[in-house]
Short mmCIF file of C-alpha atoms and ligand atoms in Angstrom, two decimals:
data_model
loop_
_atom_site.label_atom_id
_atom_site.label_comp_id
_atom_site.label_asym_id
_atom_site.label_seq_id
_atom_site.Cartn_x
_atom_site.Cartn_y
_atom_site.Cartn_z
CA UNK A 474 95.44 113.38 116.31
CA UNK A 475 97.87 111.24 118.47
CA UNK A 476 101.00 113.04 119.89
CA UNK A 477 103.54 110.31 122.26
CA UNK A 478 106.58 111.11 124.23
CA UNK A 479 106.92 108.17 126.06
CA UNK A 480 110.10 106.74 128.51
CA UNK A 481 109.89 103.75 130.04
CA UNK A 482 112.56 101.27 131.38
CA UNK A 483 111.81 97.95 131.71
CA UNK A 484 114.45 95.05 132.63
CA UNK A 485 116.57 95.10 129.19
CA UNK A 486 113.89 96.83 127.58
CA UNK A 487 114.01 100.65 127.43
CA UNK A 488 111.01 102.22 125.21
CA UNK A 489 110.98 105.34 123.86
CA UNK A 490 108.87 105.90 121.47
CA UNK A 491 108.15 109.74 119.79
CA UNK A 492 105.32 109.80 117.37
CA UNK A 493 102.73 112.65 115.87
CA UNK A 494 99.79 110.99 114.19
CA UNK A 495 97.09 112.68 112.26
CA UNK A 496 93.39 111.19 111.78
CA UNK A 497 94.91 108.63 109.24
CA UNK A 498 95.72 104.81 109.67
CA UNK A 499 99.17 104.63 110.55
CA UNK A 500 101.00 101.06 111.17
CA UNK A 501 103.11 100.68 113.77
CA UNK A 502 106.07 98.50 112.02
CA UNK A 503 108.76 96.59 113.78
CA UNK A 504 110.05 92.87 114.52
CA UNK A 505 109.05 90.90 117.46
CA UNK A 506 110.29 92.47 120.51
CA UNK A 507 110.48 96.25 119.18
CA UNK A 508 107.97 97.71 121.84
CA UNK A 509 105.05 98.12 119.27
CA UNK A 510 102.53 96.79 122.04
CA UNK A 511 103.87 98.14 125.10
CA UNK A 512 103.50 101.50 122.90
CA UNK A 513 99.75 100.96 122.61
CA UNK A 514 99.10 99.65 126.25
CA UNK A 515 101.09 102.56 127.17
CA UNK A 516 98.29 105.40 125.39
CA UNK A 517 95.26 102.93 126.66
CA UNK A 518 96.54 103.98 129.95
CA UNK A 519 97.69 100.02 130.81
CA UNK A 520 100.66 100.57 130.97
CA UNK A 521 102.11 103.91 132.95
CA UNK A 522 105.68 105.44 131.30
CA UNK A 523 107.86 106.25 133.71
CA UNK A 524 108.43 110.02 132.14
CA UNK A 525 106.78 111.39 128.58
CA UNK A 526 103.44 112.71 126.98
CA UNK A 527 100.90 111.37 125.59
CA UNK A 528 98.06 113.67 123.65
CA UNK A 529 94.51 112.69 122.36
CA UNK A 530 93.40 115.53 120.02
CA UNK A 531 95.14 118.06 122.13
CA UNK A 532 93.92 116.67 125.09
CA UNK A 533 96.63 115.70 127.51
CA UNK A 534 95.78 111.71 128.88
CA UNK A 535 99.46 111.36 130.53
CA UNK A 536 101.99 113.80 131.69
CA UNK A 537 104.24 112.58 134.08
CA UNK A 538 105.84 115.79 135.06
CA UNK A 539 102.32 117.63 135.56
CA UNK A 540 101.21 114.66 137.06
CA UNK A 541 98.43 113.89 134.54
CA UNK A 542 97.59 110.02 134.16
CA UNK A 543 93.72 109.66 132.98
CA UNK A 544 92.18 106.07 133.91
CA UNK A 545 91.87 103.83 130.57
CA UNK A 546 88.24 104.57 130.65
CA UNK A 547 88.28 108.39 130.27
CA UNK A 548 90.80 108.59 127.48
CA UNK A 549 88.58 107.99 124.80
CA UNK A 550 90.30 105.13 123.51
CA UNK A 551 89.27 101.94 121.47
CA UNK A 552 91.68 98.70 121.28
CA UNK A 553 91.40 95.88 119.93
CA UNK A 554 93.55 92.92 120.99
CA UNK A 555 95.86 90.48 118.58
CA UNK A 556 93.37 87.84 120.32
CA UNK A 557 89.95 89.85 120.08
CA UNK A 558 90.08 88.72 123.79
CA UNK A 559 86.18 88.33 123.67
CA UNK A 560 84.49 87.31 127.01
CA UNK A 561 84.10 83.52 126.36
CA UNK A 562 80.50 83.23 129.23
CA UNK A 563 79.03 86.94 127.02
CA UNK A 564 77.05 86.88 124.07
CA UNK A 565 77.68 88.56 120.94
CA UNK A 566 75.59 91.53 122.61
CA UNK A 567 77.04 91.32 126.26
CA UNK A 568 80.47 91.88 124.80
CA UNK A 569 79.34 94.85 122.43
CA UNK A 570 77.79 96.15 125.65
CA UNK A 571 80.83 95.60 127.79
CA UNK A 572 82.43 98.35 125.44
CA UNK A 573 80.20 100.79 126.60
CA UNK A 574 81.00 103.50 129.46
CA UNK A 575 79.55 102.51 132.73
CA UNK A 576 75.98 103.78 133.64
CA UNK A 577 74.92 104.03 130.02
CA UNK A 578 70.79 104.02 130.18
CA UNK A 579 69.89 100.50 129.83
CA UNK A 580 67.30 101.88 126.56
CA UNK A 581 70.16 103.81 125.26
CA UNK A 582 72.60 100.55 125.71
CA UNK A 583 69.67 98.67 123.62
CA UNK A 584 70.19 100.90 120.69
CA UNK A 585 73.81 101.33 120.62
CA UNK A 586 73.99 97.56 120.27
CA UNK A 587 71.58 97.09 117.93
CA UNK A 588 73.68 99.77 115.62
CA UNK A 589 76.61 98.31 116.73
CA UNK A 590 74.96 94.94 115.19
CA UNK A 591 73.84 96.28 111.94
CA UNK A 592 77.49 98.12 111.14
CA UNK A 593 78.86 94.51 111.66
CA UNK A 594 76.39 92.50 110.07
CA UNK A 595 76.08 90.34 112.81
CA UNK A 596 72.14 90.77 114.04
CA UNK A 597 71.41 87.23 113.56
CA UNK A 598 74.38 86.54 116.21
CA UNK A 599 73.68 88.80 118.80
CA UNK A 600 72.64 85.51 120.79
CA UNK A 601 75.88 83.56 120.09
CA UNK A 602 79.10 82.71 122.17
CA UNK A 603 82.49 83.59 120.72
CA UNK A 604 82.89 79.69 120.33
CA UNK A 605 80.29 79.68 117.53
CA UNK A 606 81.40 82.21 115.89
CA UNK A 607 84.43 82.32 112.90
CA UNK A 608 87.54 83.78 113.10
CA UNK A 609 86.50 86.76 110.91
CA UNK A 610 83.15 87.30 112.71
CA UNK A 611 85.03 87.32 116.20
CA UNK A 612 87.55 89.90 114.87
CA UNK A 613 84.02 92.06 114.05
CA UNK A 614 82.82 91.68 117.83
CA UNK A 615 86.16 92.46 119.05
CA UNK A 616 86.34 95.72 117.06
CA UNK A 617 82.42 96.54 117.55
CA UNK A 618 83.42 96.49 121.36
CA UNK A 619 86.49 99.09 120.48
CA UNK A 620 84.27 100.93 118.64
CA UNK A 621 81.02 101.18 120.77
CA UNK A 622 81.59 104.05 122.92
CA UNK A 623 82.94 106.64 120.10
CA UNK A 624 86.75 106.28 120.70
CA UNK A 625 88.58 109.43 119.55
CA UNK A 626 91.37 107.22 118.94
CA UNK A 627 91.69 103.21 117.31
CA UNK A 628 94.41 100.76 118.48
CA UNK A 629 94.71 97.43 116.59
CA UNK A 630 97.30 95.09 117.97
CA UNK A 631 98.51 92.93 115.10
CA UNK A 632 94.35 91.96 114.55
CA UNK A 633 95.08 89.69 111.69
CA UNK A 634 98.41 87.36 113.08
CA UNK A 635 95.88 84.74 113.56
CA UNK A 636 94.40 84.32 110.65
CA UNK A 637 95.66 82.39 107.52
CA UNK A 638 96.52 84.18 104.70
CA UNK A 639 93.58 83.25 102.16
CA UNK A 640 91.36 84.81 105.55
CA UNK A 641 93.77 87.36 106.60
CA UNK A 642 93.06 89.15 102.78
CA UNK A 643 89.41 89.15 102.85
CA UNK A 644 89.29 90.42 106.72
CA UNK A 645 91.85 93.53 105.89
CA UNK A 646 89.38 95.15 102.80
CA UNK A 647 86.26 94.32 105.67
CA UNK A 648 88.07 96.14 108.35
CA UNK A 649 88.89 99.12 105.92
CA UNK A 650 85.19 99.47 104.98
CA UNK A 651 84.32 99.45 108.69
CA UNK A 652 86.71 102.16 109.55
CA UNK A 653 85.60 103.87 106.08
CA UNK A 654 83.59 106.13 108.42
CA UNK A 655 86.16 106.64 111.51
CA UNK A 656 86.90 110.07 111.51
CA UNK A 657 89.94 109.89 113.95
CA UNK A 658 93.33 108.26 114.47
CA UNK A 659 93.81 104.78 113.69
CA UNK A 660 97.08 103.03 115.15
CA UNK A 661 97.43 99.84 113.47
CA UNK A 662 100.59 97.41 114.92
CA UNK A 663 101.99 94.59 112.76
CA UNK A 664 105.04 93.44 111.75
CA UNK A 665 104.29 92.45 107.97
CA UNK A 666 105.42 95.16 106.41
CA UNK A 667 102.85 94.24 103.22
CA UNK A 668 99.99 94.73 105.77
CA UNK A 669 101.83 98.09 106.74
CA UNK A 670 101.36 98.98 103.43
CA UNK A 671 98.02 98.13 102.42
CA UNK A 672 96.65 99.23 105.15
CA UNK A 673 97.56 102.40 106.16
CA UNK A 674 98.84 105.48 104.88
CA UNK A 675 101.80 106.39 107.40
CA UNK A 676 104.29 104.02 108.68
CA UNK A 677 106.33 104.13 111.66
CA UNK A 678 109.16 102.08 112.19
CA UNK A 679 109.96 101.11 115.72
CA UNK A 680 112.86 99.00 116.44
CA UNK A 681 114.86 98.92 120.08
CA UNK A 682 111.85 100.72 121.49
CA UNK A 683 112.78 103.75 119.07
CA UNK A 684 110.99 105.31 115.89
CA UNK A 685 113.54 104.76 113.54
CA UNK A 686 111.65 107.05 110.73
CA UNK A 687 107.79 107.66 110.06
CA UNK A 688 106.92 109.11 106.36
CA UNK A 689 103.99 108.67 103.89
CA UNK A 690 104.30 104.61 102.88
CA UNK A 691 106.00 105.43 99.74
CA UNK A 692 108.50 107.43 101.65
CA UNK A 693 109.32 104.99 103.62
CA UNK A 694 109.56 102.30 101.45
CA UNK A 695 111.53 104.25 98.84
CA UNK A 696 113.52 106.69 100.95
CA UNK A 697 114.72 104.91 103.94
CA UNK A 698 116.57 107.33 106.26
CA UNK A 699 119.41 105.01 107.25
CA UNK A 700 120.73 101.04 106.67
CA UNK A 701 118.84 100.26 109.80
CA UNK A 702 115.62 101.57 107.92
CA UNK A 703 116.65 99.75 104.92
CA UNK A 704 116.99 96.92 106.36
CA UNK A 705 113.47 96.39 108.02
CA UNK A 706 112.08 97.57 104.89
CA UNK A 707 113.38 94.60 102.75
CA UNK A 708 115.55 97.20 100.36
CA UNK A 709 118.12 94.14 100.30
CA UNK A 710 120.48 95.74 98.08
CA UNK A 711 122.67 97.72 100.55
CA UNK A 712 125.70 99.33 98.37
CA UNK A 713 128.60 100.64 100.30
CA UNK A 714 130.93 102.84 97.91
CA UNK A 715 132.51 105.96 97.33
CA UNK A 716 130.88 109.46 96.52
CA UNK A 717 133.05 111.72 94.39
CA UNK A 718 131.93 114.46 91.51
CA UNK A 719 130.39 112.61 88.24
CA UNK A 720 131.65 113.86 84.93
CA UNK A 721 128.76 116.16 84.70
CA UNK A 722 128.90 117.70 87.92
CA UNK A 723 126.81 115.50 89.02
CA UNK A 724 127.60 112.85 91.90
CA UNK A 725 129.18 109.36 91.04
CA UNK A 726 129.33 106.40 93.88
CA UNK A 727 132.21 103.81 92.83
CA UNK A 728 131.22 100.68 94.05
CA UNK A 729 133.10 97.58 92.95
CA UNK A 730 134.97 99.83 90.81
CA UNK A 731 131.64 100.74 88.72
CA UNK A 732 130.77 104.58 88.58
CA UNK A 733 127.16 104.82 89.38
CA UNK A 734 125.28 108.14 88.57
CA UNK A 735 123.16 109.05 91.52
CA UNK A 736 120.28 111.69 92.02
CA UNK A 737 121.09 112.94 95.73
CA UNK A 738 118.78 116.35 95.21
CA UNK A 739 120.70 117.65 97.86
CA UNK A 740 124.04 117.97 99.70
CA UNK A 741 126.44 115.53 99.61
CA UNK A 742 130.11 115.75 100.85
CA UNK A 743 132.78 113.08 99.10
CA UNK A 744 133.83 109.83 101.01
CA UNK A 745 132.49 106.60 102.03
CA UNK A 746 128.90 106.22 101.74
CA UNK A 747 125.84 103.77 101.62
CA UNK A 748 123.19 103.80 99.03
CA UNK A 749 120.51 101.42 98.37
CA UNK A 750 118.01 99.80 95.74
CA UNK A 751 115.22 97.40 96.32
CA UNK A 752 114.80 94.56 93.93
CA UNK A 753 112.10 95.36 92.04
CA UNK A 754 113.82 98.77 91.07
CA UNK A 755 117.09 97.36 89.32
CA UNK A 756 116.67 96.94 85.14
CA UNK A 757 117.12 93.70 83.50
CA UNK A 758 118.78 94.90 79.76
CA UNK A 759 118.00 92.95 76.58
CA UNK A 760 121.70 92.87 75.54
CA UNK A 761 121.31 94.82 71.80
CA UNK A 762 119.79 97.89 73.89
CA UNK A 763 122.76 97.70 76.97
CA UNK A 764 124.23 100.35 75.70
CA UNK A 765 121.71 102.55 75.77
CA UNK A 766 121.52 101.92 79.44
CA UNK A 767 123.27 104.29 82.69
CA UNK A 768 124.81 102.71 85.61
CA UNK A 769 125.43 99.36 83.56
CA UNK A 770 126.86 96.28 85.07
CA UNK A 771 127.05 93.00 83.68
CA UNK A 772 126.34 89.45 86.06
CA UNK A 773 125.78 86.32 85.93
CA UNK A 774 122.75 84.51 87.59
CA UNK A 775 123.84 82.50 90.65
CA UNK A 776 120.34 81.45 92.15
CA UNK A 777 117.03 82.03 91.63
CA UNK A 778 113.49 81.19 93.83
CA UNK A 779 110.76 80.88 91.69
CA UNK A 780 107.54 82.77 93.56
CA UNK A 781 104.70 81.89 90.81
CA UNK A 782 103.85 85.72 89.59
CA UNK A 783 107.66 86.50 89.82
CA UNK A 784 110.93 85.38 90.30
CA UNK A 785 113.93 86.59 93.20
CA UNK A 786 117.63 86.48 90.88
CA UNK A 787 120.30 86.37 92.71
CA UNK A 788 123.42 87.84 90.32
CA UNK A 789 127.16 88.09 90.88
CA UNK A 790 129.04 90.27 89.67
CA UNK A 791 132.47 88.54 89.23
CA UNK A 792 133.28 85.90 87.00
CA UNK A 793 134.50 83.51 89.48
CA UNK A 794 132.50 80.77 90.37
CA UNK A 795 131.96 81.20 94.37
CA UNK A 796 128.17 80.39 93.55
CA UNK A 797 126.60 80.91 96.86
CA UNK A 798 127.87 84.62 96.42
CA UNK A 799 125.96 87.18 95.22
CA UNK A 800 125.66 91.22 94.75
CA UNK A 801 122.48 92.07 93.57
CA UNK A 802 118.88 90.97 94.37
CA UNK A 803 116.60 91.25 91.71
CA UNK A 804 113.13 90.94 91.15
CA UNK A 805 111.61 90.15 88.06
CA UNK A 806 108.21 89.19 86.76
CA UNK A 807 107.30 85.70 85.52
CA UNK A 808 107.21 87.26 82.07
CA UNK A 809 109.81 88.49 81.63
CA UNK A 810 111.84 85.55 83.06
CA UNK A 811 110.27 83.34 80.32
CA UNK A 812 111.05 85.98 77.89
CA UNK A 813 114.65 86.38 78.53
CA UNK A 814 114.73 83.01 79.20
CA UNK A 815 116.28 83.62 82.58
CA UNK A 816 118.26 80.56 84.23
CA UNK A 817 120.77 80.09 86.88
CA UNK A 818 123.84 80.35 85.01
CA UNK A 819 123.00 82.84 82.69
CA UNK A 820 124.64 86.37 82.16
CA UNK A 821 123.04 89.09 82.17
CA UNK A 822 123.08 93.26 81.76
CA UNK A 823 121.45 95.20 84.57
CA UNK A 824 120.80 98.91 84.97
CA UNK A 825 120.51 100.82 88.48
CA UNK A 826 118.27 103.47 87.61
CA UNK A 827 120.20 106.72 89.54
CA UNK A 828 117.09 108.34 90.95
CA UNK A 829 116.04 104.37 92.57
CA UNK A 830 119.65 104.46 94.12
CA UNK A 831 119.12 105.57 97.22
CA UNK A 832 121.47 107.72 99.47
CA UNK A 833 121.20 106.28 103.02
CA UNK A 834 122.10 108.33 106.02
CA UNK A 835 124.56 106.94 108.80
CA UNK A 836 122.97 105.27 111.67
CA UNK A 837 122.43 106.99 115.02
N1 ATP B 185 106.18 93.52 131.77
C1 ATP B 185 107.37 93.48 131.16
N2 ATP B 185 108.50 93.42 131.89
C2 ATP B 185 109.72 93.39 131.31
N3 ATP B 185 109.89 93.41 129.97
C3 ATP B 185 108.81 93.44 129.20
C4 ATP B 185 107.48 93.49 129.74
N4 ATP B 185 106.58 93.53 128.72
C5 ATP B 185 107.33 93.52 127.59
N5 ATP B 185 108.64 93.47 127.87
C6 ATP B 185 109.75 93.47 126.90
O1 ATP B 185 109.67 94.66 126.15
C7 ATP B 185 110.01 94.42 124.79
C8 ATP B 185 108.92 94.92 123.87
O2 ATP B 185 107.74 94.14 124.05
P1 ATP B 185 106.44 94.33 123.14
O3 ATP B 185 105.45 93.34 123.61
O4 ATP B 185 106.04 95.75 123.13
O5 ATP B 185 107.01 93.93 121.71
P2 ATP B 185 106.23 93.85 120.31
O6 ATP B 185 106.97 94.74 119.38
O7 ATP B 185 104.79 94.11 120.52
O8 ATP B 185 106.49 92.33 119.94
P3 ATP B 185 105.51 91.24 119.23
O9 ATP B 185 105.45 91.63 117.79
O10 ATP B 185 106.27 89.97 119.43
O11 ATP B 185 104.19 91.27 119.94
C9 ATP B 185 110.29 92.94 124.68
O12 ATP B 185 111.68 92.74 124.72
C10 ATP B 185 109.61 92.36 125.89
O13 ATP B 185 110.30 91.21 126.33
#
């Protein structure tokens, strides 16, 4: 388990980042710039917050305020850099053996590499130089190394950015059967929020050197707390109404003078609100069965990108013909785009399911 408090000021950066993590895989999700590394330098002990606490399985590594700052080497931790920053002069086995704690019997150091070896499947490389090695087989050394001296605790630092894509696939189901067997935390930092997702199980969003909200994948995904949230997590279709009492007692949010049902589950006090819907949650409507259909509107196709297994529709809701302006984002499988016969131009009838609208929270 991973526990931060952390404070530190930088010039016009200022991160402070608050995060509980269980022995999961947890990403670490923000844009370029959002403090996601300085957060992992700052529990390998590289890095020294200025105030804050950081916890390793109830063990306290940094307390400012008590005066508590454990040297990189004693907190247990293994990271693995966005470069693998190998040793370029070391072997395949002198960088394995670099990962190891100082004064490790030499016999004992012999073994642990040779396991180290076998886990990666790399014993007919233990002689090679990082140069002759792939991309995918360097990313193994870098996280044998991290892995070598029994971290309690993993850091990855965006380990697949340099990869292609075709690469990049292959490499993330390798690294999850290597870690099959971790039995601690795993911090994994990226900023493809796909990766988040098939990676890990947790997601924390960091943005302005702040968690913005950490939640089960789904959670996140589906409920984001606020627009900010929304935002990062590509909900795209940000709704800003009015929330007054439904016919059914019930809640209604008018937005473009259309009464939307919505499923709050909770409190909710009338007046100006924000609500969301990702793409691939809004209903295209064969006409004959529109009726039928709850929170109906009616559009008209303004653009469309084509993505091979599905297509991103782009639908107005007016009739005038301002074509670069649109309401809704939709996504919709190839399928069903040949089926409907989908085409810029086009109208169509779409539903917003009212438990995929999504009440969003002001922003702090
Ligand atoms: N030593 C430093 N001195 C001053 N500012 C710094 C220092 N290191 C990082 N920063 C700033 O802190 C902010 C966060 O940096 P960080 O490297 O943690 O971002 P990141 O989320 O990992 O970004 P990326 O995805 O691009 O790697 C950035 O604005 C960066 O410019």
């Amino acid at each position: 388990m991973l526990e931060l408090a952390l404070d530190r000021r930088l010039s016009g950066f200022h991160l402070r980042t608050q995060l509980t993590v269980g022995d999961e895989i947890a990403a670490l999700y923000g844009p370029s710039g959002s403090g996601k590394s300085l957060t992992l330098l700052a529990i390998a002990g590289l890095i020294r917050p200025t105030s804050g606490t950081i916890r390793i399985n109830g063990r306290t590594v940094f307390d400012a305020h008590a005066g508590i700052d454990l040297a990189p080497h004693l907190r247990h931790v293994g990271l693995v850099f966005q470069d693998y920053a190998l040793f370029p002069h070391k072997t395949v086995a002198g960088n394995l053996s670099f990962g190891l704690a100082r004064g490790t019997p030499k016999n004992k150091a012999i073994d642990r590499v040779g396991e180290m070896l076998h886990l990666l499947r790399l014993e007919s490389f233990a002689q090679h130089y990082p140069h002759q090695l792939s991309g995918g087989q360097r990313q193994r050394v870098a996280l044998g190394r991290a892995l070598i001296g029994h971290p309690e605790i993993l850091l990855l630092d965006e380990p697949f950015s340099a990869l292609d894509p075709a690469v990049r696939e292959t490499l993330r189901r390798e690294l999850l059967q290597m870690l099959a067997d971790f039995k601690g935390t795993i911090l994994l930092v990226t900023h493809d929020l796909q990766e988040a997702y098939l990676m890990a199980s947790t997601i924390a969003i960091l943005d302005g050197g702040t968690v913005l909200q950490k939640g089960s994948r789904e959670e996140v995904l589906h409920q984001p707390r606020t627009r900010r949230v929304a935002e990062h997590t590509a909900a795209k279709n940000i709704l800003r109404g009015i929330a007054c009492h439904g016919q059914e007692g019930d809640w209604d949010i008018v937005w473009r003078g259309h009464h939307l049902r919505i499923d709050v589950g909770g409190q909710m006090a009338p007046g100006e609100v924000e609500c969301c819907i990702r793409p691939e949650d809004v209903r295209l409507v064969w006409p004959d069965r529109a009726e039928q259909r709850v929170n109906l509107l009616r559009g008209r196709i303004v653009h469309e990108i084509g993505r091979g297994l599905d297509y991103l529709l782009f639908v107005s809701l007016s009739d005038g013909d301002d074509r670069g302006k649109y309401d809704l984002e939709i996504q919709v499988r190839s399928r069903l785009h040949h089926l409907m016969m989908l085409h810029v131009g086009k109208e169509v009838w779409l539903s917003l399911p009212p438990d995929r609208l999504h009440l969003l929270q002001p922003d702090e």
